Short mmCIF file of C-alpha atoms and ligand atoms in Angstrom, two decimals:
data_model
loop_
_atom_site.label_atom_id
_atom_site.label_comp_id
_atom_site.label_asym_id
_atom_site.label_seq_id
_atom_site.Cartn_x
_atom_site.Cartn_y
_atom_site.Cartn_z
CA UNK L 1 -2.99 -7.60 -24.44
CA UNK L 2 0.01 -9.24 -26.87
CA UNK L 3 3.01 -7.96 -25.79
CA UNK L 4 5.78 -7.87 -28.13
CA UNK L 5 8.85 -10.35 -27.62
CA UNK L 6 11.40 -7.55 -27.35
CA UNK L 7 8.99 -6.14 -24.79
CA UNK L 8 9.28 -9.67 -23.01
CA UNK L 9 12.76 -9.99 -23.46
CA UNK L 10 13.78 -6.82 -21.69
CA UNK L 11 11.53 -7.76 -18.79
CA UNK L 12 12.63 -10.89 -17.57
CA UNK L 13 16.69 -9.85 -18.14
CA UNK L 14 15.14 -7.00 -15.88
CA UNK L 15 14.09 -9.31 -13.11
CA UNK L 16 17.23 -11.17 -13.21
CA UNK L 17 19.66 -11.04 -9.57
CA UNK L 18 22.83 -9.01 -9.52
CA UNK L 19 24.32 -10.10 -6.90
CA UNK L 20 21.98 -11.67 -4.21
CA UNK L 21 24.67 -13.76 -1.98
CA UNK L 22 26.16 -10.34 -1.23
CA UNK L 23 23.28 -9.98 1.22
CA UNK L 24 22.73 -13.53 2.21
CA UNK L 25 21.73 -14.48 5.80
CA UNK L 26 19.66 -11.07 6.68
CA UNK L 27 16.50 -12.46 7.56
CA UNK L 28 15.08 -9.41 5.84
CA UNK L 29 13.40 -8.46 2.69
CA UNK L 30 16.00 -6.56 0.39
CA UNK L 31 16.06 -5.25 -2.79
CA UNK L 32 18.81 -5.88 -6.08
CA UNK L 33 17.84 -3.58 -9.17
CA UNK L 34 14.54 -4.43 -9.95
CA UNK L 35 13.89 -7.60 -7.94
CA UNK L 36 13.44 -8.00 -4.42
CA UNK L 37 15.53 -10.61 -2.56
CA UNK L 38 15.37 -12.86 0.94
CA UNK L 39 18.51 -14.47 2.44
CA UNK L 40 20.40 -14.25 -1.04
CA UNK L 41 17.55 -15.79 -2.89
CA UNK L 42 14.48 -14.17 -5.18
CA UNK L 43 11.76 -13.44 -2.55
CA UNK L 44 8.40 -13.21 -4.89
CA UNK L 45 5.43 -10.32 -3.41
CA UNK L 46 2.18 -11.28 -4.53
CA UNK L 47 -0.81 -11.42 -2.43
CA UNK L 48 -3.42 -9.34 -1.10
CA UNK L 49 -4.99 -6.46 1.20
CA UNK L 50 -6.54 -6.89 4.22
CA UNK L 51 -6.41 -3.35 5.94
CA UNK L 52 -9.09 -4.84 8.38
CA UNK L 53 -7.53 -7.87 9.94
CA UNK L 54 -6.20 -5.85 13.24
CA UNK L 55 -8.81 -3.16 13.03
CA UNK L 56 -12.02 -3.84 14.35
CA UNK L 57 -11.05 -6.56 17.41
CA UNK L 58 -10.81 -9.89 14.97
CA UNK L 59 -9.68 -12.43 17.23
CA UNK L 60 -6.30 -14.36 16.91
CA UNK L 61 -8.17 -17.65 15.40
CA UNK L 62 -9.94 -14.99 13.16
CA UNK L 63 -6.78 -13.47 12.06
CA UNK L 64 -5.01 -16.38 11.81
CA UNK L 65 -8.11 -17.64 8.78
CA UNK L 66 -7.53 -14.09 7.11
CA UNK L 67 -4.25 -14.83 6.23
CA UNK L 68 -4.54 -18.99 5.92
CA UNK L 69 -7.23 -18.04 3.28
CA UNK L 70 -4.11 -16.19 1.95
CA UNK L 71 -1.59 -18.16 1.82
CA UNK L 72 -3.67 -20.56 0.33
CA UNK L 73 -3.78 -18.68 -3.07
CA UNK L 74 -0.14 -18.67 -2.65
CA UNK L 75 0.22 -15.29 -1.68
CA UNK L 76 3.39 -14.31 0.63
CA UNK L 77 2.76 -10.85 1.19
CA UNK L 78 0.06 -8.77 3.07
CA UNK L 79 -0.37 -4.99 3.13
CA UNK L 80 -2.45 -4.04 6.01
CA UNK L 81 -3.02 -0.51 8.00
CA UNK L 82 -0.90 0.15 11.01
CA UNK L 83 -2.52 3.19 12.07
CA UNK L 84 -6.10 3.39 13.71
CA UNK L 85 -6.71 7.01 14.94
CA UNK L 86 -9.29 8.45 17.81
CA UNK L 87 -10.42 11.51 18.69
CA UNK L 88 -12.83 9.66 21.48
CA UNK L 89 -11.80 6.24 23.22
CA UNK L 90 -15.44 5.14 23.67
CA UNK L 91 -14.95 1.17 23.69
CA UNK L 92 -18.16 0.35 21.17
CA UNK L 93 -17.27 3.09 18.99
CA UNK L 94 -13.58 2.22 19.07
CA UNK L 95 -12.72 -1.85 20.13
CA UNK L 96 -9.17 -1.25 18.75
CA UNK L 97 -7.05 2.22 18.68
CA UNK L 98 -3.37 2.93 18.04
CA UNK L 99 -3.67 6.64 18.78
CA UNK L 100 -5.57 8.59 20.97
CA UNK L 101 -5.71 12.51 20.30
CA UNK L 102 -7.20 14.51 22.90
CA UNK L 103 -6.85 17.61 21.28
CA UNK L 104 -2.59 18.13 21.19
CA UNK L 105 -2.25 15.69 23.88
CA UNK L 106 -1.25 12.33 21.92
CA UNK L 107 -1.26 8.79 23.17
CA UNK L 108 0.11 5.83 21.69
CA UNK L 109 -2.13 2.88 22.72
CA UNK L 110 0.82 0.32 23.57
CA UNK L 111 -2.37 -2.02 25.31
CA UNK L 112 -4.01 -5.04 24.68
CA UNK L 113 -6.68 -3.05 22.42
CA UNK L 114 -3.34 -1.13 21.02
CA UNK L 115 -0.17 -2.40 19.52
CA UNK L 116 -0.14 -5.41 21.46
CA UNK L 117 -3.47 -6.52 19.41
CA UNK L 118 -0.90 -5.71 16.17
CA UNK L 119 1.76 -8.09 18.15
CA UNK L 120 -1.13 -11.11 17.66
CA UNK L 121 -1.40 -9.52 13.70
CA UNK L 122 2.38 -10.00 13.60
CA UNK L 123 1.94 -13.69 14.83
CA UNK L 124 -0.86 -14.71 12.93
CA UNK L 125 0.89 -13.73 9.04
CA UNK L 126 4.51 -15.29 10.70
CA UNK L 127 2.41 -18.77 11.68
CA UNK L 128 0.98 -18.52 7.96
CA UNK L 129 4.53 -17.60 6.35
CA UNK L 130 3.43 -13.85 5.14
CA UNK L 131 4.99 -10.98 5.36
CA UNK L 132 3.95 -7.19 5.93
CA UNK L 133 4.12 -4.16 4.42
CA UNK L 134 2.75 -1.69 7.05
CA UNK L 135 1.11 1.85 6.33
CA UNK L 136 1.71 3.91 9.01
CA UNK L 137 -1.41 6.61 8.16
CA UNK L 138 -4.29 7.72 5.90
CA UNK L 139 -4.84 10.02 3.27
CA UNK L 140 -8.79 9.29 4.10
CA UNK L 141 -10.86 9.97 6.68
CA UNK L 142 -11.07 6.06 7.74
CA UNK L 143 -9.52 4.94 10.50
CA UNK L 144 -7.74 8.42 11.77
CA UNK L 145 -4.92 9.33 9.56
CA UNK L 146 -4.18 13.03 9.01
CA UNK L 147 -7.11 14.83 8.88
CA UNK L 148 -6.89 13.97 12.73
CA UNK L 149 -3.48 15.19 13.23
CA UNK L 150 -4.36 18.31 11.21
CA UNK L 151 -7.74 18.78 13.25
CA UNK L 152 -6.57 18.11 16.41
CA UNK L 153 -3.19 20.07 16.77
CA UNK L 154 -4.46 22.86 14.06
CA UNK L 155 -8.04 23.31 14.73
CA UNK L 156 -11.21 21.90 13.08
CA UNK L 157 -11.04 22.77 9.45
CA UNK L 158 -7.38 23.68 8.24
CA UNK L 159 -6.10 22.42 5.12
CA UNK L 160 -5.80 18.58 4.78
CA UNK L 161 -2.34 19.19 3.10
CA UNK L 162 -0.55 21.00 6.18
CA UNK L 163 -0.30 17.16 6.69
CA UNK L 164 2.65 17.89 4.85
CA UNK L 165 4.25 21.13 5.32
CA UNK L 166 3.60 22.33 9.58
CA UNK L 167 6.42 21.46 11.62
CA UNK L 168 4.35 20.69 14.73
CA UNK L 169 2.24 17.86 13.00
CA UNK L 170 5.37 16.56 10.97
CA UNK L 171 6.62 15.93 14.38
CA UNK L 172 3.38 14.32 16.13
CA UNK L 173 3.39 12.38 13.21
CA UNK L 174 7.58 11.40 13.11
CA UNK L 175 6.54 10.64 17.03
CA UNK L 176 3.90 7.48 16.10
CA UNK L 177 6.43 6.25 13.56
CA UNK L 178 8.46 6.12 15.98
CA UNK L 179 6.91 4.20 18.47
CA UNK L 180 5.59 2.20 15.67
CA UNK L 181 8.25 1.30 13.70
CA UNK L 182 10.88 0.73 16.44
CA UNK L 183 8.54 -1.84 18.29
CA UNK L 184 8.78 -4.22 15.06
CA UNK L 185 12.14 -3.08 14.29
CA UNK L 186 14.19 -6.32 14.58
CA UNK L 187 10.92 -8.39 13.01
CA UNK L 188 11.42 -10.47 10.17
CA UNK L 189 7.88 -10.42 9.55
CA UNK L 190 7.62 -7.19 8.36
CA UNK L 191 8.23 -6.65 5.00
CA UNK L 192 8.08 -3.21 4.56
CA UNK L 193 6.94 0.47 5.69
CA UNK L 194 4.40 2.50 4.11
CA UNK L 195 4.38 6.37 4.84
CA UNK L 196 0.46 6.82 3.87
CA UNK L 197 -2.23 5.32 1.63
CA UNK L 198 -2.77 7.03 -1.13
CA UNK L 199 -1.35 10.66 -0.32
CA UNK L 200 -2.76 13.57 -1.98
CA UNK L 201 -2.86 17.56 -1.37
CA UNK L 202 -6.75 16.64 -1.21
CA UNK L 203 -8.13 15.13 1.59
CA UNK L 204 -11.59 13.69 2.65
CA UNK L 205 -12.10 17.42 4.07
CA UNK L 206 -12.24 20.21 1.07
CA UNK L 207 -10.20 22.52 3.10
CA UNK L 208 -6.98 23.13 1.33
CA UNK L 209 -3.83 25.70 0.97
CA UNK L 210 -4.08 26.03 -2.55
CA UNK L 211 -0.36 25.84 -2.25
CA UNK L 212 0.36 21.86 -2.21
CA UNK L 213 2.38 21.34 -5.00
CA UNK L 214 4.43 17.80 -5.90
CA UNK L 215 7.30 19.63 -4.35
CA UNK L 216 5.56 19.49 -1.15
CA UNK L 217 4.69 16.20 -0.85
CA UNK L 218 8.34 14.74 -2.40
CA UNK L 219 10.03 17.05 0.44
CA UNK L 220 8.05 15.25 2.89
CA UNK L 221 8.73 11.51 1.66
CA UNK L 222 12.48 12.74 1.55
CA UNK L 223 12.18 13.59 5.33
CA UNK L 224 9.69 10.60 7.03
CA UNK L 225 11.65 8.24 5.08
CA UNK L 226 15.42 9.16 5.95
CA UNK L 227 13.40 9.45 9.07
CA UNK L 228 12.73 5.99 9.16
CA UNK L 229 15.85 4.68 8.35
CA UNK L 230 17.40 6.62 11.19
CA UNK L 231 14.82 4.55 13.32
CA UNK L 232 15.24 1.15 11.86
CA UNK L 233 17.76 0.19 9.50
CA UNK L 234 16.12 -3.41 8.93
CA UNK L 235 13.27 -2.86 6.97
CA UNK L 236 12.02 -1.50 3.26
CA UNK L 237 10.33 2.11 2.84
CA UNK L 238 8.01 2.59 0.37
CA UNK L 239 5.05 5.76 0.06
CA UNK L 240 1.89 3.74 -0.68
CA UNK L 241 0.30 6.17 -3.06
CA UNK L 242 -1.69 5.49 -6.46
CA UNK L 243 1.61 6.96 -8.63
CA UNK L 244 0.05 9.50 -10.43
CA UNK L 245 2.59 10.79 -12.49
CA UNK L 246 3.40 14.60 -13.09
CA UNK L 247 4.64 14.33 -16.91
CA UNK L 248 5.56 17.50 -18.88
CA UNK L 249 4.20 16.20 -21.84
CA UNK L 250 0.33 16.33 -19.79
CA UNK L 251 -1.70 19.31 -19.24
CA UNK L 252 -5.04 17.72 -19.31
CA UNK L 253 -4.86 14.51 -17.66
CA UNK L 254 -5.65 14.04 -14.13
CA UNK L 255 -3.56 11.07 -13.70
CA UNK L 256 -0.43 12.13 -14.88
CA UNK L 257 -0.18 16.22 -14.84
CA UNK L 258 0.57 16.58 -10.85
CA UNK L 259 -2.01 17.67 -9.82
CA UNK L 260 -2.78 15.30 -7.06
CA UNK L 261 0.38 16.35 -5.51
CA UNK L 262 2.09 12.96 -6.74
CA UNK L 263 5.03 12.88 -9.00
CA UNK L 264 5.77 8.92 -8.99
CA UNK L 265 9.19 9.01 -10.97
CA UNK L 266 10.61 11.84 -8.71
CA UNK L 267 9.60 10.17 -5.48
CA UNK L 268 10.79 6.59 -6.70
CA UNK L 269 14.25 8.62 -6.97
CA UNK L 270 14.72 9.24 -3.42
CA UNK L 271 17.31 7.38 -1.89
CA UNK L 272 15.37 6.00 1.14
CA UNK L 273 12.79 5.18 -0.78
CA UNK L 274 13.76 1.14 -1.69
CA UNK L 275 10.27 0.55 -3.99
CA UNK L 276 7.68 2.36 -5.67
CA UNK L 277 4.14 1.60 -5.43
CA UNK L 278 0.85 2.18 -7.34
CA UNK L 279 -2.66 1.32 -7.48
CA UNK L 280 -5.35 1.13 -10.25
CA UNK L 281 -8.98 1.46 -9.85
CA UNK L 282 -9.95 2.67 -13.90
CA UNK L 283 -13.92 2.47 -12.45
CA UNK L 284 -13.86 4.89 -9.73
CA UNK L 285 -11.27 6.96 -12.11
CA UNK L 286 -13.57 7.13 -14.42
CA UNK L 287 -11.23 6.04 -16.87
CA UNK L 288 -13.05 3.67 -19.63
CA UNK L 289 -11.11 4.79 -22.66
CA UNK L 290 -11.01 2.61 -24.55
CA UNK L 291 -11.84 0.11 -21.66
CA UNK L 292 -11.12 -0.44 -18.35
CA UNK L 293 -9.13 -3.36 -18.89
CA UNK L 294 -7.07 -1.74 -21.72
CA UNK L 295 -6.57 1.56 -19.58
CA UNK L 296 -5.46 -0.31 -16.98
CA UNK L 297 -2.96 -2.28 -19.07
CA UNK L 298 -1.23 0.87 -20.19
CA UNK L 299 -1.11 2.34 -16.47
CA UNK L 300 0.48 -1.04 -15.44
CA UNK L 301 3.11 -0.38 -18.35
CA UNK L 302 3.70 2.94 -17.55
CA UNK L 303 4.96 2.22 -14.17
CA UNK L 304 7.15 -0.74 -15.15
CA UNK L 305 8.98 1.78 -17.65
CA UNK L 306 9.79 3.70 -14.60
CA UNK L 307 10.77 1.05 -12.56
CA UNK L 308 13.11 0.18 -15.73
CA UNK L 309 14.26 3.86 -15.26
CA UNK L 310 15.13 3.68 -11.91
CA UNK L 311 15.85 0.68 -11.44
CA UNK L 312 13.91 -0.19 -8.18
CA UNK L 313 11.18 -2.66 -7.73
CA UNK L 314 7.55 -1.55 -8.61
CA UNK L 315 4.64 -2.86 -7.02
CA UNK L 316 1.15 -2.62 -8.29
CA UNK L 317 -0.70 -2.94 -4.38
CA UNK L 318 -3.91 -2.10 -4.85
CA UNK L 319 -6.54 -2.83 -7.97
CA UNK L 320 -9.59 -3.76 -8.62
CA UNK L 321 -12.93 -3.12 -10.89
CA UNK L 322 -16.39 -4.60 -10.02
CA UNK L 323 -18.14 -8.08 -11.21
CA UNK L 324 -20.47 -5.77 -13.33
CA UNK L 325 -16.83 -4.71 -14.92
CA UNK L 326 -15.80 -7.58 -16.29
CA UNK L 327 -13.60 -8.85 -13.07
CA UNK L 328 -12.42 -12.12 -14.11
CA UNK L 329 -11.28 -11.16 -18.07
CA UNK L 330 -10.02 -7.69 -16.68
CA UNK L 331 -7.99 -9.66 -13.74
CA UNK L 332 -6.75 -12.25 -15.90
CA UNK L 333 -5.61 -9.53 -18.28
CA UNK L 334 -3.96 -7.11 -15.95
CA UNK L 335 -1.74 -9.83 -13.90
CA UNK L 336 -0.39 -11.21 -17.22
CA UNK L 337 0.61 -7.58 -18.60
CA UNK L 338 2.11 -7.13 -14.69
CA UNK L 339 3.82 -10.24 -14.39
CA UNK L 340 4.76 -11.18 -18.25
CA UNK L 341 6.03 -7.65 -18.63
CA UNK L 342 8.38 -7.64 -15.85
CA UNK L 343 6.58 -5.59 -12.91
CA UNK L 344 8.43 -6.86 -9.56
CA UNK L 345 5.32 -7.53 -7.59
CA UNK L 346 1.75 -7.62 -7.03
CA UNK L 347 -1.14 -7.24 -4.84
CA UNK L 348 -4.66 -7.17 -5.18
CA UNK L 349 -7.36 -5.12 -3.17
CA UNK L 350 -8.27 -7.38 -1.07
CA UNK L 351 -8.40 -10.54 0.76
CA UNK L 352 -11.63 -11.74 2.18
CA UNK L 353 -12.64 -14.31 4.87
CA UNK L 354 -16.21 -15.93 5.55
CA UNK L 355 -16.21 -16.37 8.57
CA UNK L 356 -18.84 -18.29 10.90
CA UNK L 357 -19.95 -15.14 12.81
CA UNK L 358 -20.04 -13.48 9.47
CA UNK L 359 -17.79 -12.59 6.09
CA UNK L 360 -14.87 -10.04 6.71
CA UNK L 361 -15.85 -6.15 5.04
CA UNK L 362 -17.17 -6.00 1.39
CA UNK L 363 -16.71 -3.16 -0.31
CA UNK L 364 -17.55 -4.64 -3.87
CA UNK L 365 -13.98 -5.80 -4.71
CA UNK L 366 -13.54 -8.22 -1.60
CA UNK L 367 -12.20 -11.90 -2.71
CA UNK L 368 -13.58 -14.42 -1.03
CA UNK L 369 -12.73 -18.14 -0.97
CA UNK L 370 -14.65 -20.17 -2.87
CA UNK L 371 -15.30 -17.07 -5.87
CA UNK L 372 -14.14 -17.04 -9.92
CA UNK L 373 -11.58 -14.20 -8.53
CA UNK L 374 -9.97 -16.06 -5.65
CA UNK L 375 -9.32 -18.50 -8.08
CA UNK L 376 -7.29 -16.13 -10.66
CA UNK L 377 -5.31 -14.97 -7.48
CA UNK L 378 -4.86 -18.51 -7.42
CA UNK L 379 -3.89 -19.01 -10.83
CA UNK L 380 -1.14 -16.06 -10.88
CA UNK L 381 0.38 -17.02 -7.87
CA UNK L 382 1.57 -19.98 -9.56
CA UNK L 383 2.61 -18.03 -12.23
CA UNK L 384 4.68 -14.84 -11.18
CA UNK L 385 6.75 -17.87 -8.98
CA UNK L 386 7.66 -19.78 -12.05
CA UNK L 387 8.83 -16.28 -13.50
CA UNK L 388 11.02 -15.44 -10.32
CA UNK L 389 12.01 -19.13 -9.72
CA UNK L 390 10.15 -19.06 -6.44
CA UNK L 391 7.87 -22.18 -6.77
C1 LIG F 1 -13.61 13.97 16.57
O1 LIG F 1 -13.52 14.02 15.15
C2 LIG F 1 -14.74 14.25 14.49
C3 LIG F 1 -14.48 14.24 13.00
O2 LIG F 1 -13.79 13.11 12.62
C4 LIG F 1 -15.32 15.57 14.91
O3 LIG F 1 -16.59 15.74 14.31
C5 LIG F 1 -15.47 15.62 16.44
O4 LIG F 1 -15.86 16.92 16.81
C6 LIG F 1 -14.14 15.30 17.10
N1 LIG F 1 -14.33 15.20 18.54
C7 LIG F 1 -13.53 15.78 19.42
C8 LIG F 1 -13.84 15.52 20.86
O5 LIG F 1 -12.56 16.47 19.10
C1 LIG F 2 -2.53 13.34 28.25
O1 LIG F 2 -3.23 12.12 27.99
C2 LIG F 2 -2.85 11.09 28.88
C3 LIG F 2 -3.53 9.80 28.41
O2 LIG F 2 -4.88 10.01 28.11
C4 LIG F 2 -3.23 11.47 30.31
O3 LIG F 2 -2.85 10.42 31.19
C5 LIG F 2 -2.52 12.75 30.67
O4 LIG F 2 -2.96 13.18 31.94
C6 LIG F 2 -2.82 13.84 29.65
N1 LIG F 2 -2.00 15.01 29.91
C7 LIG F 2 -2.50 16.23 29.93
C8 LIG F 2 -1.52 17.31 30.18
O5 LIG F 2 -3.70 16.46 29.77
C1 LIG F 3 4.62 11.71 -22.24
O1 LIG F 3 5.77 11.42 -21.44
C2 LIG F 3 5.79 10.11 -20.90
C3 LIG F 3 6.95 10.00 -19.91
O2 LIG F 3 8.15 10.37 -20.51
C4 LIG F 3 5.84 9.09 -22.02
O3 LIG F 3 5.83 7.77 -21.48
C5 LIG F 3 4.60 9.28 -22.89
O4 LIG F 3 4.63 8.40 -23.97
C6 LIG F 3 4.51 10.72 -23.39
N1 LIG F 3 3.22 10.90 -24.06
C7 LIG F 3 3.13 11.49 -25.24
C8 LIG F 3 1.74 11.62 -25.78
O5 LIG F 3 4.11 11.92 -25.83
C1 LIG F 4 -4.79 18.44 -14.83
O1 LIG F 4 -5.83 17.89 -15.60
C2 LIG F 4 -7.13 18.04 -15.06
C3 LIG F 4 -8.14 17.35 -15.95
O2 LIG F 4 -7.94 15.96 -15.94
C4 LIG F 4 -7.45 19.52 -14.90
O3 LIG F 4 -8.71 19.67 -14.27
C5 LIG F 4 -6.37 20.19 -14.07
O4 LIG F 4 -6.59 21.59 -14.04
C6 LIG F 4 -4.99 19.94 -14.64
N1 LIG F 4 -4.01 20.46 -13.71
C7 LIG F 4 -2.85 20.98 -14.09
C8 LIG F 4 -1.95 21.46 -12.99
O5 LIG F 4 -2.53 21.07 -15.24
C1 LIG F 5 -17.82 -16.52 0.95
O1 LIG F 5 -18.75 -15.45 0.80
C2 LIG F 5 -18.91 -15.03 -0.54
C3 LIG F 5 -19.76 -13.77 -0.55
O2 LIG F 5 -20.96 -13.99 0.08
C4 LIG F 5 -19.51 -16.16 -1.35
O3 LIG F 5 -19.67 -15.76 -2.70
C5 LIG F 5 -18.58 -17.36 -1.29
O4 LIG F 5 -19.17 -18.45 -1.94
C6 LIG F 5 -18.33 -17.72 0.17
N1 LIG F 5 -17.31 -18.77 0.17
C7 LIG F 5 -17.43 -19.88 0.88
C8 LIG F 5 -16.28 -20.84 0.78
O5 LIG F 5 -18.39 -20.10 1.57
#
């Protein structure tokens, strides 16, 4: 899409630096306005997704290709799961685990199949000069995340969104932040914190309260995240949902009348919350009106108006639509509307490696080396560094 030159014009005075050498020397990712800034200089996020790299026992040289075939596209950010959840520690079923519930009796796995396979994560994206931004649980069933902390301290089969709202799993959860957060604490390397992927009052279970409401889910990213920053001070906090919206103007739209529980510009508004996030998968949303691309052009646009509003960086983290959905037009399209129109950052779901024991998970959006759509991530990289004056 043609965006207009006022449209333009706003943007990039938008990304422009306030002050950066009023924060020179941290070592850490920071913010200024809109922009997001490292050592006093512009520090550009673009790159991709690999939740998988310290999943599912990838070795060190293996991790270490996941995020060379990164940086190689010029990416210099990462988001990647830091939460793997058990019910059962059954070695084939489970090579790697973070947490082990046996019913309300909750370890943190700080072992050589635990965290300290995260340390050699860590290592890997530092020798390859990429950063993190960690999400510390799961909307979804995959990989743990809180249908296991509702199961196992509530009982099989209460409400997904108690995730939210009972005191003793808001405190089993506070507990793995904890031990989480504070073992990377004074790590350059991380970029950020994520509280979940994609939270919602829904869950992969249908059991619900019928009472989640935005309000319950804001309340909650008001308390993990002044949470974190009581735990470490270093780092960003962001949520890591989709940022559905919760307009007053919408009644009838899914995406932006609440009621997934998400109400982007009101949780972008909380004070220890440094960036906003969203993602943007117009397939699986079943949102072709009047195509893909264009919805997602306008959804990409919607969120940069709120970053304008609150002045905090927005990411888009997570996108993607399908070969069969015209992938390299609809990519092409929807970084230049991102990084043209002023969005801080970007990230695209997600990185892929072929290995020689085998290619790294495919779930029909992976980007491999070698493919039209590595190459675009290629060709943006480039692009949204000229723009920040990163190159
Ligand atoms: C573990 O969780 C699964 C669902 O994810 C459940 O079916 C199973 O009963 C649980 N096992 C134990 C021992 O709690
Ligand atoms: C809790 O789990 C840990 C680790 O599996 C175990 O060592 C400990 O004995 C358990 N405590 C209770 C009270 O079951
Ligand atoms: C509804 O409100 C949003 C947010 O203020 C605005 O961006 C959008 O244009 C409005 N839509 C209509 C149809 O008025
Ligand atoms: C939001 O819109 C959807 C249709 O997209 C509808 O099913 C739902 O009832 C609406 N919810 C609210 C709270 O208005
Ligand atoms: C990696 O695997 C993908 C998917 O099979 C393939 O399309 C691509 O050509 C491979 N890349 C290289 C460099 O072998």
């Amino acid at each position: 899409m043609k965006l207009s030159s006022t449209f333009i014009a706003l943007a990039l005075a938008a990304v422009s630096f306030a002050s950066p050498a009023a924060r020179a020397g941290s070592g850490y990712v920071q913010t200024s306005g809109q922009a997001f800034t490292l050592d006093g200089a512009p520090y550009t996020v673009y790159g991709e997704n690999s939740y998988w790299v310290g999943l599912s026992g990838y070795s060190t040289d293996q991790m270490n290709q996941a995020f060379s075939d990164i940086a190689a596209t010029g990416g210099t950010t990462v988001r990647t799961w830091g939460f793997n959840d058990v019910n059962s520690t059954t070695a084939s079923d489970h090579p790697v685990y973070y947490q082990y519930f046996d019913g309300k009796n909750i370890t943190v796995n700080t072992g050589a199949n635990g965290l300290a396979n995260f340390d050699n994560v860590v290592a890997a994206a530092k020798a390859n000069n990429i950063k993190l931004i960690v999400t510390l649980t799961n909307n979804w069933g995959d990989y743990g995340g809180m249908d296991v902390y509702v199961n196992s301290i509530l009982g099989y089969g209460q409400p997904h969104d108690y995730f939210y709202s009972n005191p003793d799993v808001i405190a089993a959860y506070k507990n793995y932040v904890k031990a989480f957060v504070s073992r990377y604490a004074n790590e350059p390397t991380i970029f950020g914190w994520e509280l979940a992927n994609e939270p919602r009052c829904g869950g992969s279970t249908p059991a619900s309260s019928g009472t989640c409401t935005t309000k319950t889910i804001t309340t909650w990213i008001q308390d993990i995240s002044s949470y974190i920053k009581t735990v470490d001070s270093n780092h960003l906090v962001g949520l890591g949902d989709e940022g559905w919206f919760n307009w007053a103007n919408s009644t009838s739209d899914w995406t932006s009348n609440g009621s997934n529980g998400i109400d982007f510009d009101a949780n972008l508004a909380i004070s220890s919350i440094d960036f906003g996030t969203f993602h943007l998968y117009p397939g699986t949303w079943q949102e072709s009106s009047p195509s893909y691309d264009q919805w997602g052009q306008t959804w990409i646009q919607n969120h940069r108006n709120s970053q304008v509003t609150a002045n905090k960086p927005v990411l888009l983290e997570e996108f993607g639509v399908t070969v069969s959905q015209d992938q390299t037009q609809t990519y092409n399209d929807w970084y230049s509307t991102a990084i043209n129109g002023g969005l801080s950052g970007v990230i695209i779901w997600q990185a892929g490696s072929n290995y020689s024991s085998g290619n790294s998970p495919d779930d029909g959006f992976t980007v491999y080396p070698g493919t039209d759509a590595y190459n675009v991530v290629k060709t943006f990289s480039a692009e949204i560094k000229k723009r920040d004056g990163t190159s």
